[in-house]
Amino acid sequence: MREILALDAVAAGVPEVLVGDDALEARVRWVHVSDSAGVARLLDGGELLLSTGSGWPTEPDELRAFVAGLVDAGVSGLVLELGAHYRYVPAVVHRAAAERGLALVALHREVKFVGLTQAVHRRIISEQTAALHARDDVRERFTALALRGAPPDYIVQQLAQTLGAPVVLENLAHEVVAADLPPGAEEEVLTGWQLRSRDAHRRDADRRRRLGGTSIAGTAGAGAGAEAWLIVPVEARGIRWGHLVALPGPAHPAGRLGVLEQGAIALALGRLADGDDDTWGRIGRQRLVDALLGARVATSGGAVARLESAGLPVRGADLYGLVVTGRDVAGDADAAARRLAGRALDGRASGAGLGGSARVVLLSLPAGARFDDDAARTFALGLAAMEGAADAPGVALAIGARADDLDGLLRSVQEAMDLARTPVPRQARGPVVRRSHDRPLVRLVTALRDDHRMQQLGESMLAPLIEYDLARGGDLLDVLGAMLAHPGNRTAAAQASHLSRSVFYQRLALIGDLLDADLDDGETLAALHLALLVRRSGVR
């Protein structure tokens, strides 16, 4: 209604808004011209009624009933042209329209209703055409994403850009799988997400029941005092995997609900193509772990909110950073953690120099829960998908120090990553559990890893070996690491290096010559061990 009043065809009639404000936000679907007192029965709702009032009833009660009938029929607004029949708008019509929230406009000059109708219909048809084009564009875009196999987080990102609003993909447990939010908005949007989401779904279900099973544009209240959320299920072939949630944002020509539904279709097609593979969870966990380890979080509070919205309790929990290495550690980390009454998020240790199969795990256990070596082996076996300790050769679990906040958890992860770079004895059977508190030097290096003096120490001591290996494709650093991992046992060190004893001793002699150092001196070995740990910890 507000936009119609701005049209030149309406302005020519010198309009006077008698009932406006929120009433002018009513959507106009069509324009109808009639002076009949019984016009209400001919309307479908959403019409703007133009009239001179010549056929209106004359009694106040009948006029009041006439206005009530228009409102009940769903009329968007009433425009009365003065002069032909009425010199002014009857007070009873004015009061009835104000009471029922019906937009009421008086025209003080005669206008051609046909011209006014044409102007409004031209505007409506133009918007409908633009909406059709916009819907086609959105459908083509998200169909292409589905056909190309776009990952869920990218589809969520495209939805957020299209809608100009935050968008969240959640699973059926109301845990956040992927989210695209404005920078720094994680804490505000995701804090208490599961409770707020459940409340929004409950409100939406109540609304559908009131409407006889019909949802109104998929909207649901996000909670007391919060704006409306837009919620659309992601489902296909009778299987529902989760929901897309769009927070309040600007209108879209294709309709915000229509855009979100196209995104849901693209996600559902992706899930059908994935079969039983938990691609959603795997990609979501990996992105979250990468963001945390790469310090790509704006605030600590936002990071905590993101973790907890994904199902990992942080506040009031015992937190551990873990790294699992081995030939087969493809099990479900969260399922393994649930056996210990905890939760876990995990991802590949990409770019950390730990090998492609290594997994970084963020483990949350109830405060005071037991996490001794037996519990740790049970957890490792869950990831290795093995039944018994003897069935998991080469699997190692590096455990950082216990933490009770996010910063401590990140330090614990770095400790575990540094510890995981130490080779596992080849003869070890079953999961090998190693803890950072058993390796004080590792903890020292982790704490001081960004100190430039530590970096300078590692570089200056090992430079001859680094340059030799780079120039000749050598393995001197690996040989040195094996020797330091097995002090006093050169046979085990040679086996760890996959070299014969004679070749291993030749490598040691070359290392001693290049470094001009006595490899039997305890202080020298300690300094080399520290330097090697610093270098390895620098690979993030």
Coordinates of C-alpha atoms in Angstrom, one line a residue:
M1 CA 0.0 0.0 0.0
R2 CA 2.8 2.4 0.8
E3 CA 4.4 2.0 -2.6
I4 CA 1.0 2.5 -4.3
L5 CA 0.5 5.8 -2.7
A6 CA 3.7 7.0 -4.3
L7 CA 2.5 6.3 -7.8
D8 CA 1.7 9.4 -10.0
A9 CA -1.7 8.0 -10.8
V10 CA -2.6 8.1 -7.1
A11 CA -0.9 11.4 -6.4
A12 CA -3.1 13.1 -9.0
G13 CA -6.1 12.4 -6.8
V14 CA -4.5 14.3 -3.8
P15 CA -4.7 11.3 -1.5
E16 CA -5.2 11.7 2.2
V17 CA -4.2 8.8 4.4
L18 CA -6.7 8.4 7.2
V19 CA -5.6 5.0 8.5
G20 CA -1.9 4.3 7.8
D21 CA 1.2 3.3 9.8
D22 CA 1.4 -0.6 9.9
A23 CA -1.7 -0.8 7.7
L24 CA 0.2 0.6 4.8
E25 CA 2.6 -2.5 4.9
A26 CA -0.3 -4.7 3.6
R27 CA 0.6 -6.5 0.4
V28 CA -1.6 -5.7 -2.6
R29 CA -2.3 -8.6 -5.0
W30 CA -4.8 -6.9 -7.4
V31 CA -7.1 -3.8 -7.7
H32 CA -10.8 -4.1 -7.7
V33 CA -13.3 -1.3 -8.6
S34 CA -16.8 -1.5 -7.1
D35 CA -19.5 0.6 -5.4
S36 CA -21.6 -2.3 -4.4
A37 CA -22.4 -2.9 -0.7
G38 CA -22.0 -6.6 -1.2
V39 CA -18.6 -6.5 -2.9
A40 CA -16.9 -8.4 0.0
R41 CA -18.4 -11.8 -1.2
L42 CA -16.7 -11.2 -4.6
L43 CA -13.2 -10.8 -3.2
D44 CA -10.4 -13.4 -2.7
G45 CA -8.1 -11.4 -0.4
G46 CA -5.2 -9.1 -1.1
E47 CA -7.2 -6.6 -3.3
L48 CA -7.1 -2.8 -3.1
L49 CA -10.7 -1.7 -3.4
L50 CA -11.5 1.6 -5.3
S51 CA -14.9 3.1 -4.8
T52 CA -17.0 6.3 -4.9
G53 CA -19.3 4.9 -2.2
S54 CA -22.4 5.4 -4.3
G55 CA -23.8 2.0 -3.5
W56 CA -22.7 1.8 0.1
P57 CA -25.3 1.4 2.9
T58 CA -26.5 4.6 4.7
E59 CA -27.0 3.3 8.2
P60 CA -24.0 3.5 10.6
D61 CA -24.4 -0.1 11.8
E62 CA -24.5 -1.3 8.2
L63 CA -21.5 0.8 7.2
R64 CA -19.6 -0.7 10.2
A65 CA -20.6 -4.2 9.1
F66 CA -19.6 -3.3 5.5
V67 CA -16.0 -2.4 6.6
A68 CA -15.9 -5.5 8.8
G69 CA -16.9 -7.6 5.8
L70 CA -14.0 -6.1 3.7
V71 CA -11.5 -6.9 6.5
D72 CA -12.8 -10.5 6.8
A73 CA -12.5 -10.9 3.0
G74 CA -8.8 -9.9 3.3
V75 CA -8.9 -6.6 1.5
S76 CA -5.5 -4.8 1.6
G77 CA -6.8 -1.3 1.6
L78 CA -9.8 0.9 0.8
V79 CA -9.6 4.0 -1.4
L80 CA -12.7 6.3 -1.4
E81 CA -13.0 9.1 -4.0
L82 CA -14.8 12.1 -2.6
G83 CA -17.1 14.4 -4.5
A84 CA -19.3 12.1 -6.5
H85 CA -21.3 10.7 -3.5
Y86 CA -19.4 11.6 -0.3
R87 CA -18.0 15.0 0.5
Y88 CA -16.0 13.5 3.4
V89 CA -15.3 10.0 4.7
P90 CA -18.1 9.0 7.1
A91 CA -16.8 9.0 10.7
V92 CA -18.1 5.4 11.3
V93 CA -16.1 4.2 8.3
H94 CA -13.0 5.9 9.6
R95 CA -13.4 4.5 13.1
A96 CA -14.2 1.0 11.9
A97 CA -11.2 0.9 9.6
A98 CA -8.9 2.2 12.4
E99 CA -10.2 -0.4 14.8
R100 CA -9.7 -3.3 12.3
G101 CA -6.3 -2.0 11.0
L102 CA -7.6 -1.5 7.4
A103 CA -5.6 1.1 5.3
L104 CA -8.0 3.9 4.4
V105 CA -7.3 6.6 1.9
A106 CA -9.5 9.5 0.6
L107 CA -9.0 11.0 -2.8
H108 CA -9.9 14.7 -2.9
R109 CA -9.8 15.0 -6.7
E110 CA -11.4 12.9 -9.4
V111 CA -9.1 10.4 -11.1
K112 CA -9.6 7.8 -13.8
F113 CA -9.9 4.5 -11.9
V114 CA -8.9 2.7 -15.1
G115 CA -5.6 4.6 -15.2
L116 CA -5.0 4.0 -11.5
T117 CA -5.8 0.3 -12.0
Q118 CA -3.4 0.0 -15.0
A119 CA -0.6 1.7 -13.0
V120 CA -0.9 -0.6 -10.0
H121 CA -1.3 -3.7 -12.2
R122 CA 1.7 -2.8 -14.2
R123 CA 3.8 -2.5 -11.0
I124 CA 2.4 -5.8 -9.7
I125 CA 3.1 -7.7 -13.0
S126 CA 6.6 -6.1 -13.2
E127 CA 7.4 -7.4 -9.7
Q128 CA 6.0 -10.8 -10.5
T129 CA 8.1 -11.0 -13.7
A130 CA 11.2 -10.0 -11.7
A131 CA 10.4 -12.6 -9.1
L132 CA 10.0 -15.3 -11.8
H133 CA 13.4 -14.4 -13.3
A134 CA 15.0 -14.3 -9.8
R135 CA 13.5 -17.8 -9.0
D136 CA 14.9 -19.2 -12.3
D137 CA 18.3 -17.7 -11.5
V138 CA 18.3 -19.2 -8.0
R139 CA 17.1 -22.6 -9.2
E140 CA 19.8 -22.7 -11.9
R141 CA 22.5 -21.7 -9.5
F142 CA 21.8 -24.2 -6.8
T143 CA 21.0 -27.0 -9.3
A144 CA 24.5 -26.4 -10.7
L145 CA 26.0 -26.6 -7.3
A146 CA 24.2 -29.9 -6.6
L147 CA 25.3 -31.4 -10.0
R148 CA 28.9 -30.4 -9.4
G149 CA 28.9 -32.0 -5.9
A150 CA 29.6 -28.8 -4.0
P151 CA 30.3 -29.4 -0.3
P152 CA 27.6 -28.4 2.2
D153 CA 29.6 -25.6 3.7
Y154 CA 30.0 -24.0 0.3
I155 CA 26.2 -24.3 -0.4
V156 CA 25.5 -22.7 3.0
Q157 CA 28.0 -19.9 2.1
Q158 CA 26.2 -19.3 -1.2
L159 CA 22.8 -19.2 0.6
A160 CA 24.1 -16.6 3.0
Q161 CA 25.4 -14.4 0.2
T162 CA 22.2 -14.7 -1.8
L163 CA 20.0 -13.9 1.2
G164 CA 22.3 -11.3 2.7
A165 CA 21.7 -13.0 6.1
P166 CA 23.4 -15.6 8.4
V167 CA 22.5 -19.2 7.4
V168 CA 23.1 -22.3 9.6
L169 CA 22.9 -25.9 8.6
E170 CA 22.1 -28.1 11.6
N171 CA 21.6 -31.9 12.0
L172 CA 18.6 -33.5 13.6
A173 CA 20.2 -33.1 17.0
H174 CA 20.2 -29.3 16.5
E175 CA 24.0 -29.4 16.3
V176 CA 25.6 -26.9 13.8
V177 CA 27.1 -28.7 10.8
A178 CA 28.0 -25.5 8.8
A179 CA 27.4 -21.9 9.3
D180 CA 28.1 -18.7 7.4
L181 CA 28.0 -15.7 9.7
P182 CA 29.3 -12.1 9.6
P183 CA 32.8 -11.6 11.0
G184 CA 32.7 -11.6 14.8
A185 CA 29.0 -12.7 15.0
E186 CA 29.7 -16.3 16.1
E187 CA 29.3 -15.6 19.8
E188 CA 26.0 -13.7 19.4
V189 CA 24.4 -16.1 16.9
L190 CA 25.6 -19.5 18.1
T191 CA 25.7 -19.1 21.9
G192 CA 23.0 -21.4 23.3
W193 CA 22.1 -22.5 19.8
Q194 CA 20.6 -25.9 20.6
L195 CA 18.1 -24.5 23.1
R196 CA 17.2 -21.6 20.8
S197 CA 16.8 -23.9 17.8
R198 CA 14.6 -26.4 19.7
D199 CA 12.4 -23.5 20.8
A200 CA 12.2 -22.2 17.3
H201 CA 11.2 -25.6 16.0
R202 CA 8.6 -26.0 18.7
R203 CA 7.0 -22.7 17.9
D204 CA 6.9 -23.6 14.2
A205 CA 5.2 -26.9 15.0
D206 CA 2.7 -25.2 17.2
R207 CA 2.0 -22.7 14.4
R208 CA 1.5 -25.5 11.9
R209 CA -1.0 -27.2 14.2
R210 CA -3.0 -24.0 14.6
L211 CA -3.1 -23.7 10.8
G212 CA -4.3 -27.3 10.3
G213 CA -0.9 -28.7 9.3
T214 CA 0.1 -25.8 7.0
S215 CA 3.3 -23.9 7.7
I216 CA 3.3 -20.2 7.0
A217 CA 6.3 -19.5 4.8
G218 CA 8.4 -21.8 7.0
T219 CA 9.0 -19.2 9.6
A220 CA 9.4 -19.8 13.3
G221 CA 10.0 -17.6 16.3
A222 CA 13.6 -18.0 17.6
G223 CA 12.5 -17.4 21.1
A224 CA 11.1 -14.8 23.4
G225 CA 12.2 -11.4 22.2
A226 CA 14.0 -12.7 19.2
E227 CA 13.3 -12.1 15.5
A228 CA 11.7 -14.7 13.3
W229 CA 13.8 -17.4 11.8
L230 CA 13.2 -19.1 8.5
I231 CA 13.5 -22.9 8.9
V232 CA 13.4 -25.4 6.0
P233 CA 14.0 -29.2 6.3
V234 CA 16.7 -30.9 4.3
E235 CA 15.1 -34.2 3.2
A236 CA 14.5 -36.5 0.2
R237 CA 12.8 -39.9 -0.3
G238 CA 11.3 -39.8 3.1
I239 CA 14.7 -39.3 4.8
R240 CA 15.4 -36.1 6.8
W241 CA 19.0 -35.2 7.6
G242 CA 18.6 -31.8 9.2
H243 CA 17.4 -28.3 8.7
L244 CA 18.5 -25.0 7.1
V245 CA 18.0 -21.9 9.2
A246 CA 18.2 -18.4 7.9
L247 CA 18.2 -15.5 10.3
P248 CA 16.4 -12.3 9.6
G249 CA 17.6 -10.4 6.5
P250 CA 16.4 -8.3 3.6
A251 CA 13.7 -9.4 1.2
H252 CA 14.7 -11.3 -1.9
P253 CA 12.9 -11.0 -5.3
A254 CA 12.6 -14.8 -5.4
G255 CA 11.3 -15.0 -1.9
R256 CA 13.6 -15.8 1.0
L257 CA 11.7 -19.1 1.6
G258 CA 12.1 -20.1 -2.1
V259 CA 15.9 -19.4 -1.9
L260 CA 16.3 -21.5 1.2
E261 CA 14.3 -24.3 -0.3
Q262 CA 16.5 -24.4 -3.4
G263 CA 19.5 -24.7 -1.1
A264 CA 17.8 -27.5 0.9
I265 CA 17.2 -29.4 -2.4
A266 CA 20.9 -29.0 -3.4
L267 CA 22.0 -30.3 0.1
A268 CA 19.5 -33.2 -0.1
L269 CA 20.8 -34.3 -3.6
G270 CA 24.3 -34.2 -2.2
R271 CA 23.3 -36.5 0.7
L272 CA 21.6 -38.9 -1.6
A273 CA 24.8 -39.1 -3.7
D274 CA 27.0 -39.6 -0.6
G275 CA 24.9 -42.6 0.5
D276 CA 25.8 -43.6 4.0
D277 CA 29.0 -41.5 4.0
D278 CA 28.8 -38.8 6.7
T279 CA 30.2 -36.1 4.4
W280 CA 28.3 -33.4 6.3
G281 CA 29.9 -34.2 9.6
R282 CA 33.4 -34.9 8.2
I283 CA 33.6 -31.7 6.3
G284 CA 32.1 -29.6 9.1
R285 CA 34.5 -31.1 11.7
Q286 CA 37.5 -30.6 9.4
R287 CA 36.6 -26.9 8.7
L288 CA 36.2 -26.3 12.4
V289 CA 39.4 -27.9 13.4
D290 CA 41.3 -26.1 10.7
A291 CA 39.9 -22.8 11.7
L292 CA 40.9 -23.3 15.4
L293 CA 44.4 -24.5 14.7
G294 CA 44.9 -21.8 12.1
A295 CA 43.7 -19.1 14.5
R296 CA 40.9 -18.1 12.0
V297 CA 38.5 -17.2 14.8
A298 CA 37.7 -13.6 15.6
T299 CA 37.1 -14.0 19.4
S300 CA 37.6 -16.6 22.0
G301 CA 33.9 -16.4 22.9
G302 CA 32.9 -17.0 19.3
A303 CA 35.2 -20.0 19.1
V304 CA 33.6 -21.5 22.2
A305 CA 30.1 -20.8 20.9
R306 CA 31.0 -22.5 17.6
L307 CA 32.4 -25.6 19.4
E308 CA 29.5 -25.9 21.7
S309 CA 27.0 -25.4 18.9
A310 CA 28.7 -28.3 17.1
G311 CA 28.1 -30.5 20.1
L312 CA 31.4 -30.2 22.0
P313 CA 31.0 -29.0 25.6
V314 CA 33.7 -26.5 26.6
R315 CA 32.5 -24.8 29.7
G316 CA 32.7 -26.9 32.8
A317 CA 34.4 -29.9 31.1
D318 CA 37.8 -31.6 31.1
L319 CA 39.3 -30.9 27.7
Y320 CA 42.2 -32.8 25.9
G321 CA 44.0 -32.3 22.6
L322 CA 44.7 -35.6 21.0
V323 CA 46.5 -36.8 17.9
V324 CA 45.9 -40.3 16.6
T325 CA 48.3 -41.8 14.1
G326 CA 48.4 -45.2 12.5
R327 CA 47.6 -47.1 9.3
D328 CA 43.9 -47.3 10.0
V329 CA 42.2 -44.7 12.2
A330 CA 39.0 -44.3 10.2
G331 CA 36.6 -44.8 13.1
D332 CA 34.1 -42.3 14.5
A333 CA 35.9 -40.2 17.1
D334 CA 32.6 -38.9 18.6
A335 CA 31.3 -42.4 18.9
A336 CA 34.5 -43.5 20.7
A337 CA 34.2 -40.5 23.0
R338 CA 30.6 -41.3 23.9
R339 CA 31.8 -44.7 25.2
L340 CA 33.6 -42.5 27.8
A341 CA 30.5 -40.3 28.4
G342 CA 32.2 -37.5 26.4
R343 CA 32.0 -35.8 23.0
A344 CA 34.7 -35.3 20.4
L345 CA 35.4 -33.3 17.2
D346 CA 38.1 -34.4 14.9
G347 CA 39.8 -33.6 11.6
R348 CA 42.8 -34.4 9.6
A349 CA 46.1 -32.8 10.7
S350 CA 46.6 -31.1 7.3
G351 CA 49.9 -29.3 6.9
A352 CA 51.2 -30.4 10.3
G353 CA 53.8 -32.8 9.0
L354 CA 52.2 -35.8 10.7
G355 CA 51.2 -37.8 7.7
G356 CA 47.9 -38.0 5.8
S357 CA 46.3 -40.5 8.2
A358 CA 46.9 -38.6 11.4
R359 CA 43.8 -37.1 13.1
V360 CA 43.6 -34.2 15.5
V361 CA 40.9 -34.8 18.1
L362 CA 39.3 -32.3 20.5
L363 CA 38.0 -34.4 23.4
S364 CA 35.6 -33.2 26.0
L365 CA 34.8 -35.3 29.1
P366 CA 32.7 -34.6 32.1
A367 CA 34.6 -32.7 34.8
G368 CA 36.6 -35.2 36.9
A369 CA 36.0 -38.1 34.5
R370 CA 38.7 -40.8 34.5
F371 CA 41.0 -40.7 31.4
D372 CA 43.8 -43.0 32.3
D373 CA 45.8 -45.2 29.9
D374 CA 43.2 -47.9 29.8
A375 CA 40.5 -45.4 28.9
A376 CA 42.8 -43.8 26.3
R377 CA 43.5 -47.2 24.7
T378 CA 39.7 -47.9 24.6
F379 CA 39.3 -44.6 22.8
A380 CA 42.2 -45.3 20.4
L381 CA 40.7 -48.7 19.6
G382 CA 37.4 -47.0 18.8
L383 CA 39.1 -44.8 16.2
A384 CA 41.1 -47.7 14.8
A385 CA 37.8 -49.7 14.5
M386 CA 39.5 -52.7 16.2
E387 CA 38.3 -55.2 18.8
G388 CA 41.5 -55.8 20.8
A389 CA 44.8 -54.2 21.6
A390 CA 46.8 -56.8 19.7
D391 CA 44.8 -55.9 16.5
A392 CA 45.9 -52.3 16.3
P393 CA 49.7 -52.4 15.4
G394 CA 51.3 -49.1 14.8
V395 CA 48.4 -47.0 16.2
A396 CA 49.6 -44.3 18.6
L397 CA 47.6 -41.8 20.7
A398 CA 49.4 -38.6 21.8
I399 CA 47.6 -36.8 24.6
G400 CA 48.2 -33.2 25.6
A401 CA 47.7 -31.8 29.1
R402 CA 44.2 -31.6 30.5
A403 CA 42.6 -28.1 30.0
D404 CA 39.5 -26.4 31.3
D405 CA 39.2 -23.5 28.7
L406 CA 39.7 -22.9 25.0
D407 CA 43.2 -21.5 25.3
G408 CA 44.3 -24.5 27.3
L409 CA 42.7 -26.8 24.8
L410 CA 44.7 -25.3 21.9
R411 CA 47.9 -25.6 23.9
S412 CA 47.0 -29.3 24.6
V413 CA 46.5 -29.9 20.9
Q414 CA 49.9 -28.4 20.1
E415 CA 51.5 -30.5 22.8
A416 CA 49.9 -33.6 21.3
M417 CA 51.0 -32.7 17.8
D418 CA 54.6 -32.2 18.9
L419 CA 54.5 -35.4 20.8
A420 CA 53.0 -37.3 17.8
R421 CA 56.0 -36.5 15.7
T422 CA 58.1 -38.9 17.7
P423 CA 58.2 -42.2 15.9
V424 CA 56.4 -45.2 17.3
P425 CA 58.6 -48.3 17.9
R426 CA 58.0 -50.7 15.1
Q427 CA 57.6 -53.7 17.5
A428 CA 54.9 -52.0 19.5
R429 CA 51.6 -53.9 19.6
G430 CA 48.2 -52.4 20.3
P431 CA 47.6 -48.7 20.8
V432 CA 50.6 -46.8 22.1
V433 CA 49.6 -44.1 24.6
R434 CA 51.9 -41.2 25.1
R435 CA 51.2 -38.2 27.3
S436 CA 52.8 -34.8 27.2
H437 CA 53.4 -34.7 31.0
D438 CA 55.8 -37.7 30.4
R439 CA 57.7 -35.6 27.9
P440 CA 58.7 -32.3 29.7
L441 CA 60.9 -31.2 26.9
V442 CA 58.1 -31.4 24.4
R443 CA 55.9 -29.3 26.7
L444 CA 58.7 -26.7 27.0
V445 CA 59.1 -26.5 23.2
T446 CA 55.3 -26.2 22.8
A447 CA 55.1 -23.3 25.3
L448 CA 58.1 -21.4 23.7
R449 CA 57.5 -22.4 20.1
D450 CA 56.9 -18.8 18.9
D451 CA 60.0 -17.4 20.7
H452 CA 62.4 -16.2 18.0
R453 CA 65.3 -17.3 20.2
M454 CA 64.1 -20.9 20.2
Q455 CA 63.6 -20.8 16.4
Q456 CA 67.1 -19.3 16.0
L457 CA 68.6 -22.1 18.1
G458 CA 66.9 -24.8 16.0
E459 CA 68.0 -23.2 12.8
S460 CA 71.6 -22.5 13.8
M461 CA 72.3 -26.0 15.2
L462 CA 70.7 -28.0 12.4
A463 CA 71.5 -25.8 9.4
P464 CA 74.3 -28.1 8.0
L465 CA 71.9 -31.1 8.1
I466 CA 69.0 -29.2 6.7
E467 CA 71.1 -27.9 3.8
Y468 CA 72.6 -31.4 3.2
D469 CA 69.2 -33.0 3.0
L470 CA 67.7 -30.3 0.8
A471 CA 70.6 -30.5 -1.7
R472 CA 70.9 -34.3 -1.9
G473 CA 67.5 -35.5 -0.9
G474 CA 69.1 -37.0 2.3
D475 CA 67.7 -38.4 5.5
L476 CA 70.1 -37.0 8.1
L477 CA 67.4 -35.3 10.1
D478 CA 65.4 -38.5 10.3
V479 CA 68.5 -40.5 11.3
L480 CA 69.2 -37.9 14.0
G481 CA 65.6 -38.1 15.2
A482 CA 65.8 -41.9 15.4
M483 CA 69.0 -41.8 17.4
L484 CA 67.6 -39.2 19.9
A485 CA 64.4 -41.3 20.2
H486 CA 66.5 -44.4 21.2
P487 CA 69.4 -43.0 23.3
G488 CA 71.8 -45.7 24.2
N489 CA 70.3 -48.3 21.8
R490 CA 71.8 -47.8 18.3
T491 CA 70.3 -51.1 17.1
A492 CA 66.8 -49.9 17.8
A493 CA 67.6 -46.5 16.3
A494 CA 68.9 -48.2 13.1
Q495 CA 65.7 -50.3 12.9
A496 CA 63.6 -47.1 13.3
S497 CA 65.5 -45.5 10.5
H498 CA 65.0 -48.6 8.3
L499 CA 68.7 -48.8 7.7
S500 CA 71.3 -51.5 8.3
R501 CA 73.6 -50.9 11.2
S502 CA 76.6 -50.2 9.0
V503 CA 74.8 -47.6 6.9
F504 CA 73.3 -46.1 10.1
Y505 CA 76.7 -45.7 11.6
Q506 CA 78.0 -44.1 8.4
R507 CA 75.1 -41.6 8.7
L508 CA 76.0 -40.8 12.3
A509 CA 79.6 -40.2 11.4
L510 CA 78.5 -37.8 8.6
I511 CA 76.2 -36.0 11.1
G512 CA 79.0 -35.6 13.6
D513 CA 81.3 -34.2 10.9
L514 CA 78.8 -31.8 9.5
L515 CA 77.8 -30.5 12.9
D516 CA 81.4 -30.7 14.3
A517 CA 79.9 -32.3 17.4
D518 CA 80.5 -35.2 19.6
L519 CA 77.3 -37.4 19.4
D520 CA 78.3 -39.2 22.6
D521 CA 78.2 -36.1 24.7
G522 CA 75.1 -35.8 26.8
E523 CA 74.8 -32.0 26.7
T524 CA 75.3 -32.0 22.9
L525 CA 72.5 -34.6 22.5
A526 CA 70.2 -32.6 24.8
A527 CA 70.8 -29.5 22.7
L528 CA 70.3 -31.4 19.4
H529 CA 67.1 -32.9 20.8
L530 CA 65.7 -29.5 21.7
A531 CA 66.7 -28.1 18.3
L532 CA 65.0 -30.9 16.5
L533 CA 61.8 -30.6 18.6
V534 CA 61.8 -26.8 17.8
R535 CA 62.1 -27.5 14.1
R536 CA 59.4 -30.2 14.1
S537 CA 57.0 -28.0 16.1
G538 CA 57.5 -25.2 13.6
V539 CA 55.6 -27.4 11.0
R540 CA 52.0 -26.5 11.8

